Short mmCIF file of C-alpha atoms and ligand atoms in Angstrom, two decimals:
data_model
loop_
_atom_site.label_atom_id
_atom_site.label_comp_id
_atom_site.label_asym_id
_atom_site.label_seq_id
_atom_site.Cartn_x
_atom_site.Cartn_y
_atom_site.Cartn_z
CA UNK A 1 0.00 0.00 0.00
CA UNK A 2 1.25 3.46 -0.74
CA UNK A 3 1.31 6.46 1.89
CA UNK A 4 0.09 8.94 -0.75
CA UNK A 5 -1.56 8.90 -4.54
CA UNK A 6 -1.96 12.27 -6.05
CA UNK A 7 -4.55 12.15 -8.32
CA UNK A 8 -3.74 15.17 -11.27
CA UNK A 9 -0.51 16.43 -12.69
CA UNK A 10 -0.62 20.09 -12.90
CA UNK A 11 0.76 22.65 -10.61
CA UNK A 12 -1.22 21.71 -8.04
CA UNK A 13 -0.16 18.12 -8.40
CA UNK A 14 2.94 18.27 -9.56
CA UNK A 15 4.18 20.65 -6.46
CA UNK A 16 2.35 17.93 -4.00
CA UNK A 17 4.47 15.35 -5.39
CA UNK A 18 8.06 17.22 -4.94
CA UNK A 19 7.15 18.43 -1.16
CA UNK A 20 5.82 14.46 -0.94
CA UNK A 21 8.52 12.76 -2.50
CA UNK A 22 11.06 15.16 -0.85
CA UNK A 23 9.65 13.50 2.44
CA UNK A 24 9.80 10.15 1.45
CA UNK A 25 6.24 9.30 0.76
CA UNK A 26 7.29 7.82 -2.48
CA UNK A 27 4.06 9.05 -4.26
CA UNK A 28 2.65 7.78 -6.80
CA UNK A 29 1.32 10.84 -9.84
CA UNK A 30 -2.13 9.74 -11.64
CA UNK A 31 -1.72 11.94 -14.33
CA UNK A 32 -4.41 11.04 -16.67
CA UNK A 33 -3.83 9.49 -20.09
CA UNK A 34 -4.58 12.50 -22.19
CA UNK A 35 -4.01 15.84 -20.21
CA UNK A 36 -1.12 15.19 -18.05
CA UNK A 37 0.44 18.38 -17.30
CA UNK A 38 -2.80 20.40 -16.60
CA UNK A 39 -4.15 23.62 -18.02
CA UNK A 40 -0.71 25.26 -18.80
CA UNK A 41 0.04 22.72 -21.97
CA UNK A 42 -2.68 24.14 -23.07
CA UNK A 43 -1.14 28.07 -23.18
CA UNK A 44 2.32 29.70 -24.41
CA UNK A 45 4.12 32.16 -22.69
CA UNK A 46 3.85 31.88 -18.60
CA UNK A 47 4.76 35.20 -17.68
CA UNK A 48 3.83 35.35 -14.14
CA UNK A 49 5.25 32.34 -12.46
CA UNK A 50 8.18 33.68 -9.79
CA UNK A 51 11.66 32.08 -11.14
CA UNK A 52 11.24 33.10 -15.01
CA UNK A 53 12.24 36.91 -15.32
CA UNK A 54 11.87 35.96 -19.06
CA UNK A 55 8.51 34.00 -18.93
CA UNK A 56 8.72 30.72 -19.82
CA UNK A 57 6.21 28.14 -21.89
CA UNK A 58 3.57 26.20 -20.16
CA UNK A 59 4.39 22.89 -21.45
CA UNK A 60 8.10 23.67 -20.63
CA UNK A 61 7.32 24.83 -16.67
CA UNK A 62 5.02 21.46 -16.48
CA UNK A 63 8.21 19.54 -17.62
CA UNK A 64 10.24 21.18 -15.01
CA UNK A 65 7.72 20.46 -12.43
CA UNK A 66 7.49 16.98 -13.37
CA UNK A 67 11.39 16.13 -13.26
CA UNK A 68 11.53 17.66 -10.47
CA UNK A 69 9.18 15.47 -8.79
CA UNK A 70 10.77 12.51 -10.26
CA UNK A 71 14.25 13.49 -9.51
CA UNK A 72 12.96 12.63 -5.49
CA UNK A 73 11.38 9.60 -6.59
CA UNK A 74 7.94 10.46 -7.42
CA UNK A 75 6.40 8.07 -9.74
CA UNK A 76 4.11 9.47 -12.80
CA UNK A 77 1.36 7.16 -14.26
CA UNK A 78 -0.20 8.30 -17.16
CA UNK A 79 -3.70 6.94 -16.53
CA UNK A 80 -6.99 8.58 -15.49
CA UNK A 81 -8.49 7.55 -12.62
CA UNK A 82 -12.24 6.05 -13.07
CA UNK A 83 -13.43 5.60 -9.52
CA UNK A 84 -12.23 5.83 -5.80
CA UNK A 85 -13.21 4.67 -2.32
CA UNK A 86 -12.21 6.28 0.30
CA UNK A 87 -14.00 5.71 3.50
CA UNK A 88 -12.17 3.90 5.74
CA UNK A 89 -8.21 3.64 6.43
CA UNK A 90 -6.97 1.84 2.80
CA UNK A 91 -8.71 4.16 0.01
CA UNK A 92 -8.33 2.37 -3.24
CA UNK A 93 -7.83 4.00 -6.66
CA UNK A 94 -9.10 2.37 -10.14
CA UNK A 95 -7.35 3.39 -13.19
CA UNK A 96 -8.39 3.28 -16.83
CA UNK A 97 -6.48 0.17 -17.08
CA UNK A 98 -9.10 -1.64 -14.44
CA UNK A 99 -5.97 -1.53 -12.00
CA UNK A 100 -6.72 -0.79 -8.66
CA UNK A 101 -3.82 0.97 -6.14
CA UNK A 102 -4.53 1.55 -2.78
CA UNK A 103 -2.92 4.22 -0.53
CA UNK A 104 -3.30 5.16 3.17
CA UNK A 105 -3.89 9.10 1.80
CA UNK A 106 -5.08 10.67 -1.39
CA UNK A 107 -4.28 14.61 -2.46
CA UNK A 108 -6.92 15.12 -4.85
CA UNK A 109 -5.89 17.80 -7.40
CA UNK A 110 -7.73 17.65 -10.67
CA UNK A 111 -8.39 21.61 -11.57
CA UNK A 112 -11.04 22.79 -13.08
CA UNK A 113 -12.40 23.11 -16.45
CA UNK A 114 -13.41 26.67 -17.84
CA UNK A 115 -16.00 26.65 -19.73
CA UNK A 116 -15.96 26.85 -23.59
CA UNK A 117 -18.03 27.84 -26.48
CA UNK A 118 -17.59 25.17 -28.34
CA UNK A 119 -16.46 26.22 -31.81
CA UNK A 120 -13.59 25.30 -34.32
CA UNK A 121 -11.50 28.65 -34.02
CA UNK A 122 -11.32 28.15 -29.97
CA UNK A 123 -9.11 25.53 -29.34
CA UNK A 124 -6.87 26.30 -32.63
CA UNK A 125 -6.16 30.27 -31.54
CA UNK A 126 -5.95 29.42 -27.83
CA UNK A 127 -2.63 30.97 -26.73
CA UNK A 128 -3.22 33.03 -29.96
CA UNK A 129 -5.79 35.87 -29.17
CA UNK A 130 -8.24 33.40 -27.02
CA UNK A 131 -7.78 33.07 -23.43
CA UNK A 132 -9.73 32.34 -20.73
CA UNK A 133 -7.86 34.22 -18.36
CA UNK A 134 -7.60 37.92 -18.08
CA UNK A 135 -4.85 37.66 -15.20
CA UNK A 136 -3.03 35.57 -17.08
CA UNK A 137 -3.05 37.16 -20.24
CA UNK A 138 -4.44 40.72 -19.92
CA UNK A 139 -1.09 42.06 -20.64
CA UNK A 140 -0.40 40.77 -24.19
CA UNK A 141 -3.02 43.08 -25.30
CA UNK A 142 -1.95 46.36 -24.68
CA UNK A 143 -3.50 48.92 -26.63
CA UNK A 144 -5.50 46.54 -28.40
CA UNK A 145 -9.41 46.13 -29.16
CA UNK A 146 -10.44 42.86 -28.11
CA UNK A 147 -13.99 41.13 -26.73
CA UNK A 148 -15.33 39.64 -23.61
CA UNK A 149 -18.17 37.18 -23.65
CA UNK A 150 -20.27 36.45 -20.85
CA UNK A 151 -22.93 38.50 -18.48
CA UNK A 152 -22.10 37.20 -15.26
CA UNK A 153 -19.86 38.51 -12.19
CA UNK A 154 -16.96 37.10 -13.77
CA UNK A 155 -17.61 38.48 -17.22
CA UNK A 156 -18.15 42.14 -15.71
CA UNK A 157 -14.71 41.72 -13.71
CA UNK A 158 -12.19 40.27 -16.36
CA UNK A 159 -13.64 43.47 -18.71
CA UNK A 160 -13.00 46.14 -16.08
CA UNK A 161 -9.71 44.22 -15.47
CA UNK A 162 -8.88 44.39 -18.87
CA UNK A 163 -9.21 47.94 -19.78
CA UNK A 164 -5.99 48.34 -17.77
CA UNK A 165 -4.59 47.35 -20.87
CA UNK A 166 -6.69 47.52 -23.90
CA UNK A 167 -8.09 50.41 -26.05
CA UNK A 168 -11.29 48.96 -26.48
CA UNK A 169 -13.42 46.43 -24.76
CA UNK A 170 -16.49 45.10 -26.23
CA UNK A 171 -18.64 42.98 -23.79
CA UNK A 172 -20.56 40.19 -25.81
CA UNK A 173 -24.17 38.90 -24.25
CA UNK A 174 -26.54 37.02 -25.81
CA UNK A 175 -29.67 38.74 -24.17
CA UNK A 176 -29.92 42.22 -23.59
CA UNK A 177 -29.69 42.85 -19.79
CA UNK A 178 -26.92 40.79 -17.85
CA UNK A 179 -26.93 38.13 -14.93
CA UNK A 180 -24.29 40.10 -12.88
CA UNK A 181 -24.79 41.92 -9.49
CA UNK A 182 -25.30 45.16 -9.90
CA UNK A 183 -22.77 46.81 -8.66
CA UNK A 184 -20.29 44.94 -11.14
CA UNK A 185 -22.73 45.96 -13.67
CA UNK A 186 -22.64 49.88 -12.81
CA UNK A 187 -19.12 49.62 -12.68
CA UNK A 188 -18.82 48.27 -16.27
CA UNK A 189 -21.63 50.54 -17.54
CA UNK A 190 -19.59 53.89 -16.12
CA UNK A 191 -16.08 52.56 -17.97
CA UNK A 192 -15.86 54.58 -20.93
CA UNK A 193 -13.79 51.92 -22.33
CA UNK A 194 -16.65 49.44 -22.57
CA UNK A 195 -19.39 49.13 -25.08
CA UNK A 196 -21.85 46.51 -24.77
CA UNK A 197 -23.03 44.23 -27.92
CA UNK A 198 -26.59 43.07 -26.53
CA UNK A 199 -28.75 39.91 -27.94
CA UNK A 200 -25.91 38.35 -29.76
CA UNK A 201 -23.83 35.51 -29.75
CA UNK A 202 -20.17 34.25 -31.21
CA UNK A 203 -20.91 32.12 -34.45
CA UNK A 204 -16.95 32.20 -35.03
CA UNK A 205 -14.04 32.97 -34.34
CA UNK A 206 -12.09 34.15 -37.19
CA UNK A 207 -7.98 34.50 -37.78
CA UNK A 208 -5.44 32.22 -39.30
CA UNK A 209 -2.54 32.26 -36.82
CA UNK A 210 -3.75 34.65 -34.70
CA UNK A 211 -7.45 36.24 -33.71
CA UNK A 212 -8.29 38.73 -36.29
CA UNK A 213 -12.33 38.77 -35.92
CA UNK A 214 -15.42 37.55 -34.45
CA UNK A 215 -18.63 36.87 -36.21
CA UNK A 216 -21.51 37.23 -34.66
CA UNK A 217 -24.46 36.29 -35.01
CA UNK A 218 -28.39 38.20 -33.45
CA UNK A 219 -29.99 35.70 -30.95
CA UNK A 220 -32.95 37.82 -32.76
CA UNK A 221 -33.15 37.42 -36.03
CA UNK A 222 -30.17 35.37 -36.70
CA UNK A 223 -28.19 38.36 -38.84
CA UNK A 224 -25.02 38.10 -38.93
CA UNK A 225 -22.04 40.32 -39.02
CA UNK A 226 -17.71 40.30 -38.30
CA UNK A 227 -16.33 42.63 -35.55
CA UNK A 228 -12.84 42.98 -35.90
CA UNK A 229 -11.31 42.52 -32.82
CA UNK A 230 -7.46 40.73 -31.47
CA UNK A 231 -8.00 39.02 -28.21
CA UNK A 232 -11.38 37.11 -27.53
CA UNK A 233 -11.90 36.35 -23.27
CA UNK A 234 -14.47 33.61 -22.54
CA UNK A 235 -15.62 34.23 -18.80
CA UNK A 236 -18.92 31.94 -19.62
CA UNK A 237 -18.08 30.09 -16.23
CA UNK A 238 -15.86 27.54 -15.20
CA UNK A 239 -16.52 23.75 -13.40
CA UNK A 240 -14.41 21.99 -11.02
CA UNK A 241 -13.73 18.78 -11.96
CA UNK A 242 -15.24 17.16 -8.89
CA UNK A 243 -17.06 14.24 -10.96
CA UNK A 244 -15.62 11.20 -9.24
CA UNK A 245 -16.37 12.50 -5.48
CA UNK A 246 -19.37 15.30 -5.74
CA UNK A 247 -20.82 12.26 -3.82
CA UNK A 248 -18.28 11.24 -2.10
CA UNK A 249 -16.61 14.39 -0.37
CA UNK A 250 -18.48 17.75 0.78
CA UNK A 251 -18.49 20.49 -1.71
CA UNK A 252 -19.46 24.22 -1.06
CA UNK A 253 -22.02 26.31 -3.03
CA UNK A 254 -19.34 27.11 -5.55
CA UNK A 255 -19.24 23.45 -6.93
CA UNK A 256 -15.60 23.44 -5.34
CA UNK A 257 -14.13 20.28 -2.59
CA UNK A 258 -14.65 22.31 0.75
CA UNK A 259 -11.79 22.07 2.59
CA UNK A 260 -11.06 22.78 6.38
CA UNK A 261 -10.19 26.63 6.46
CA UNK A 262 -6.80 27.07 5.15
CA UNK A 263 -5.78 23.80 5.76
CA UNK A 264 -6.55 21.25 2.14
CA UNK A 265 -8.61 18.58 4.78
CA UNK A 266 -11.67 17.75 3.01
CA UNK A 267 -14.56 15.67 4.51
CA UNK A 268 -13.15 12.53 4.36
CA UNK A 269 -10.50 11.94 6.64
CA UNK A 270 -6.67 10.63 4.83
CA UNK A 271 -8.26 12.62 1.64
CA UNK A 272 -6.54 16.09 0.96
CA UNK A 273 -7.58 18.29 -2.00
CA UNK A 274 -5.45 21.56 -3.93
CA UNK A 275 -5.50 23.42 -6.65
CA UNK A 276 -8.24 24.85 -8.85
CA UNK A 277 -10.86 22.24 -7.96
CA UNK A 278 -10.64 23.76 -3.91
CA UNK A 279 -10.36 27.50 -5.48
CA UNK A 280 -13.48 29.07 -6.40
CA UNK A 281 -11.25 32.44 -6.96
CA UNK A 282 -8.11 32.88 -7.74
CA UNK A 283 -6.96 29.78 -10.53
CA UNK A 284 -3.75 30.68 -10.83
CA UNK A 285 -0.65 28.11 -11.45
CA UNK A 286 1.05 30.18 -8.49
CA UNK A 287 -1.88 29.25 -6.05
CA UNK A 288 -2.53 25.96 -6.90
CA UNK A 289 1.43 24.94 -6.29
CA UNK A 290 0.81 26.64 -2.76
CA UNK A 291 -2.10 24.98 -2.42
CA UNK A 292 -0.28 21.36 -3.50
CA UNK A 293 2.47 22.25 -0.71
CA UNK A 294 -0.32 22.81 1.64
CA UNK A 295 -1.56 19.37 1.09
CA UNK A 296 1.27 17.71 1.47
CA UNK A 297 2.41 18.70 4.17
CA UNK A 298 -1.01 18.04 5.69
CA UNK A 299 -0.28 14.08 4.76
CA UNK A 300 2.87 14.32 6.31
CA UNK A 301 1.18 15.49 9.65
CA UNK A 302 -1.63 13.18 9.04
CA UNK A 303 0.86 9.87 8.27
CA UNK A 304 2.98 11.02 11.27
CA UNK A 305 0.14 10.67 13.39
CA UNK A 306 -0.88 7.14 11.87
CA UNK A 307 2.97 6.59 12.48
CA UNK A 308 3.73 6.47 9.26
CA UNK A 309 6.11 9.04 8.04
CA UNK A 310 8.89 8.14 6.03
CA UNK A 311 12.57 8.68 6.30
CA UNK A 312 13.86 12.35 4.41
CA UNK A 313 14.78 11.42 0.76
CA UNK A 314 18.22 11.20 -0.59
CA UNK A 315 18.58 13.65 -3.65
CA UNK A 316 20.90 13.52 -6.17
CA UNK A 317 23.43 16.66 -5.69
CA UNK A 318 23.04 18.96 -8.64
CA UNK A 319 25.97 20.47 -8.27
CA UNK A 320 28.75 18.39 -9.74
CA UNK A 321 31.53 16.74 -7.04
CA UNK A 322 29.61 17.66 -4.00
CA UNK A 323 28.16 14.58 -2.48
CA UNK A 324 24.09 13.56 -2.30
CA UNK A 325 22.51 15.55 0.69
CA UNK A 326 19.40 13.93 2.41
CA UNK A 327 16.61 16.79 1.79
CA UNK A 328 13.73 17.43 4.80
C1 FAD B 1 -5.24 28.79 -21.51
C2 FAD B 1 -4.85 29.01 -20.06
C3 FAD B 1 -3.79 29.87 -19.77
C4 FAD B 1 -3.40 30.07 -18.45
N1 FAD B 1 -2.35 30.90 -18.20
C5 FAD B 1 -1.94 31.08 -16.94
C6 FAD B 1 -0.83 31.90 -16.64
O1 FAD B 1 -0.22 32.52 -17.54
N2 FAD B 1 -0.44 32.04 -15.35
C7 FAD B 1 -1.10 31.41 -14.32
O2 FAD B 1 -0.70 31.54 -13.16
N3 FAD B 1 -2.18 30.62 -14.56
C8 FAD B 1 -2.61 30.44 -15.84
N4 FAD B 1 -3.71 29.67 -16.09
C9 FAD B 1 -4.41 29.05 -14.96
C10 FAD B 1 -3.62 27.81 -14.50
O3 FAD B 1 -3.37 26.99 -15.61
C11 FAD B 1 -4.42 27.03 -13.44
O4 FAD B 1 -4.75 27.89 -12.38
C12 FAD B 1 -3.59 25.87 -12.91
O5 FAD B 1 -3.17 25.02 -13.96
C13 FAD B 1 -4.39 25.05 -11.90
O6 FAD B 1 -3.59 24.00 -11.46
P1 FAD B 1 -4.22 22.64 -10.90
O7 FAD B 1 -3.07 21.75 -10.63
O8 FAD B 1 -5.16 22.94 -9.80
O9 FAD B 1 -5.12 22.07 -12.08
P2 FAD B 1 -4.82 21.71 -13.61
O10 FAD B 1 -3.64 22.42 -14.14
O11 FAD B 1 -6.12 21.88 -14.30
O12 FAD B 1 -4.44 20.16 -13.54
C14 FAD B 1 -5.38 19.20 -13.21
C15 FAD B 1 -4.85 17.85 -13.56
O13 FAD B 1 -5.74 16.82 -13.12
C16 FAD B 1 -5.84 15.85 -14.13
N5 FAD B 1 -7.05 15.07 -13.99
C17 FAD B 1 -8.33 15.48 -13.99
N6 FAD B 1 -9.16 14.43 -13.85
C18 FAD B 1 -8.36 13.33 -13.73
C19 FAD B 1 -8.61 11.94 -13.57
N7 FAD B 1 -9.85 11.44 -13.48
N8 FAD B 1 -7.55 11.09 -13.51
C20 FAD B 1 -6.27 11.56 -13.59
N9 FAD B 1 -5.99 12.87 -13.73
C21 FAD B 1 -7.03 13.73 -13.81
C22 FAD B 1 -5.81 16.69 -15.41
O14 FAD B 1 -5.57 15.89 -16.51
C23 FAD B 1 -4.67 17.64 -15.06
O15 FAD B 1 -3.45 17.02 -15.30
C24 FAD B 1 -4.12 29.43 -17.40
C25 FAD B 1 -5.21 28.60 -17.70
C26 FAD B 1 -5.57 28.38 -19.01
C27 FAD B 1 -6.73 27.47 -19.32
#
C-alpha cells in the first residue's frame, strides 16, 4: 500500500508530489492518459510564475515540475483515474487500465475546467488571441481592441480588469440585460472603455494564426455580421472537476471540494484536495502549487500521526563533485 496517490498532474499536483517525494512518501502521480500536465500545456508564454524573469512556456514549466518530482522519486502514471473509495483507512484508486492501487492518503488535485463555447476557431487560436484568463493574459493586449463574452460577475470583472490594458473592450451577451450583481454591472456601464453588444452571440471565431475577428451572429433574427477585434476572453463560467467524489466528499455552493479553512482537509479523513478544484477564486498556477504544498504537508502530519512518516529522501546533488545531501 502506498502512503500517498496524487490524483492530477498540474501545478497543483505536480508541487504535492516534490514536497511528498522530498519527504519520502514515495508518491505515486495519476496523471491522466490524455491531459497530463494540466491547463498550462494548453497556453504559451507563462509570464507570471516567480523564477522566469523571461517568462517561460507552459508545457516547458510542467516539464520542469514533473522532473523535479521525479528526480525525489515520485512516480508518474499516465492513466486517469475512473473511480475511488475512500472511507475507511486503505482508500483504493481504479485506473483506466481496471488496475486498482490503494494508498493510506489521497491529495486530490484535478483543476477545473473553464468553460468553452464550443467552436472550431477556440481551441486552434488558444494561446493566440483566445484566453480564458484575463490575469493571465491581460497584458499581451496592450492597446488593443479585443472582446469579452459572458454576463455574469466574472464576465463584468475580467472586462473592467482588462481595460488596464486595452483600447477597447467590447462585452458580448446574448440577451440584452446581464446576470451580474449590480454593482459589477454599474461599474462596467460607467467605464468609458466598454461598449456593450446586446442579444448576440459568437458564431466564429475568425484569424489564421492569430485572432483577427469575431462573427456574430443576433440571438434575434439570426443576422449576422464580423467585428474585428485581437484578443477574444471567454468568462462563460468555469466547473471543477469534482465528478468522481461530488458524492463522495463535501463540496461548497461554488461546486468546489470544501476544505477545512486554510488547511486542504476535506470531509473525508486521509483525503486532501489543492488546486483549482478547492479554489473558487483565484486559478492561478502560483496558487494551486501553494495549495499542493499545503496538502502535502497536511499528509505528512496526518501519516505522522498514523505513524507512518517516512525517512527524508536522498537527492541527487546537482551540483557536480559535491556529495548527495538527504533533503527534509
Ligand atoms: C489557456 C490558459 C492559460 C493560463 N495561463 C496562466 C498563466 O499565464 N499564469 C497562471 O498563473 N495561470 C494560468 N492559467 C491558470 C492555471 O493553468 C491554473 O490555475 C492551474 O493550472 C491550476 O492547477 P491545478 O493543478 O489545480 O489544475 P490543472 O492544471 O487543471 O491540472 C489538473 C490535472 O488533473 C488531471 N485530472 C483530472 N481528472 C483526472 C482523472 N480522473 N484522472 C487523472 N488525472 C485527472 C488533469 O488531466 C490535469 O493534469 C491558465 C489557464 C488556461 C486554461
Amino acid at each position: 500500500m502506498r502512503h500517498v496517490i496524487i490524483i492530477g498532474s498540474g501545478p497543483a499536483g505536480y508541487t504535492a508530489a516534490i514536497y511528498a517525494a522530498r519527504a519520502n512518501l514515495e508518491p505515486l502521480v495519476v496523471a491522466s492518459s490524455v491531459e497530463a500536465g494540466g491547463e498550462l500545456m494548453n497556453t504559451t508564454e507563462v509570464e507570471n510564475f516567480p523564477g522566469f524573469p523571461e517568462g517561460i512556456q507552459g508545457p516547458d514549466l510542467m516539464a520542469k515540475m514533473q522532473a523535479q518530482a521525479e528526480r525525489f522519486g515520485a512516480e508518474v502514471l499516465y492513466d486517469d483515474v475512473v473511480s475511488l473509495e475512500l472511507d475507511g483507512p486503505v482508500k483504493k484508486v481504479t485506473l483506466g487500465s481496471g488496475k486498482v492501487h490503494e494508498a493510506a492518503s489521497i491529495i486530490y488535485a484535478t483543476g477545473s475546467a473553464y468553460r468553452k463555447l464550443g467552436l472550431e476557431g477556440e481551441e486552434r487560436l488558444s494561446g493566440r488571441g483566445v484566453s480564458w484568463c484575463a490575469t493571465c493574459d491581460g497584458f499581451f493586449f496592450r492597446e488593443r481592441t479585443i472582446a469579452v463574452v459572458g454576463g455574469g460577475d466574472s464576465a463584468m470583472e475580467e472586462a473592467n480588469f482588462l481595460t488596464k490594458f486595452a483600447s477597447k473592450v467590447y462585452v458580448i451577451h446574448r440577451k440584452d440585460s446581464l446576470r451580474a450583481s449590480k454593482i459589477m454591472q454599474e461599474r462596467a456601464f460607467a467605464n468609458p472603455k466598454i461598449e456593450f453588444i446586446w442579444n448576440s452571440e459568437v458564431a466564429d471565431i475568425l484569424g489564421d494564426e492569430a485572432v483577427n475577428g469575431l462573427r456574430l451572429r443576433s440571438t434575434v433574427d439570426g443576422s449576422e455580421r464580423d467585428l474585428e477585434i485581437e484578443g477574444l476572453f471567454v468568462a462563460i463560467g468555469n466547473d471543477p472537476r469534482t465528478h468522481l467524489v461530488h458524492d463522495k466528499l463535501e463540496l461548497t455552493s461554488q461546486g468546489t471540494i470544501w476544505v477545512d479553512g486554510r488547511s486542504s482537509r476535506t470531509s473525508v479523513e486521509g483525503v486532501f484536495a489543492a488546486g483549482d478544484v478547492i479554489d473558487p477564486t483565484y486559478r492561478q498556477a502560483i496558487t494551486a502549487a501553494g495549495s499542493g504544498t499545503v496538502a502535502a504537508l497536511d499528509v505528512e502530519h496526518f501519516l505522522a500521526g498514523r505513524g507512518e512518516a517516512g525517512e527524508p529522501a536522498v537527492a541527487d546533488s546537482p551540483i557536480e563533485g559535491l556529495p548527495d545531501a538527504a533533503v527534509v
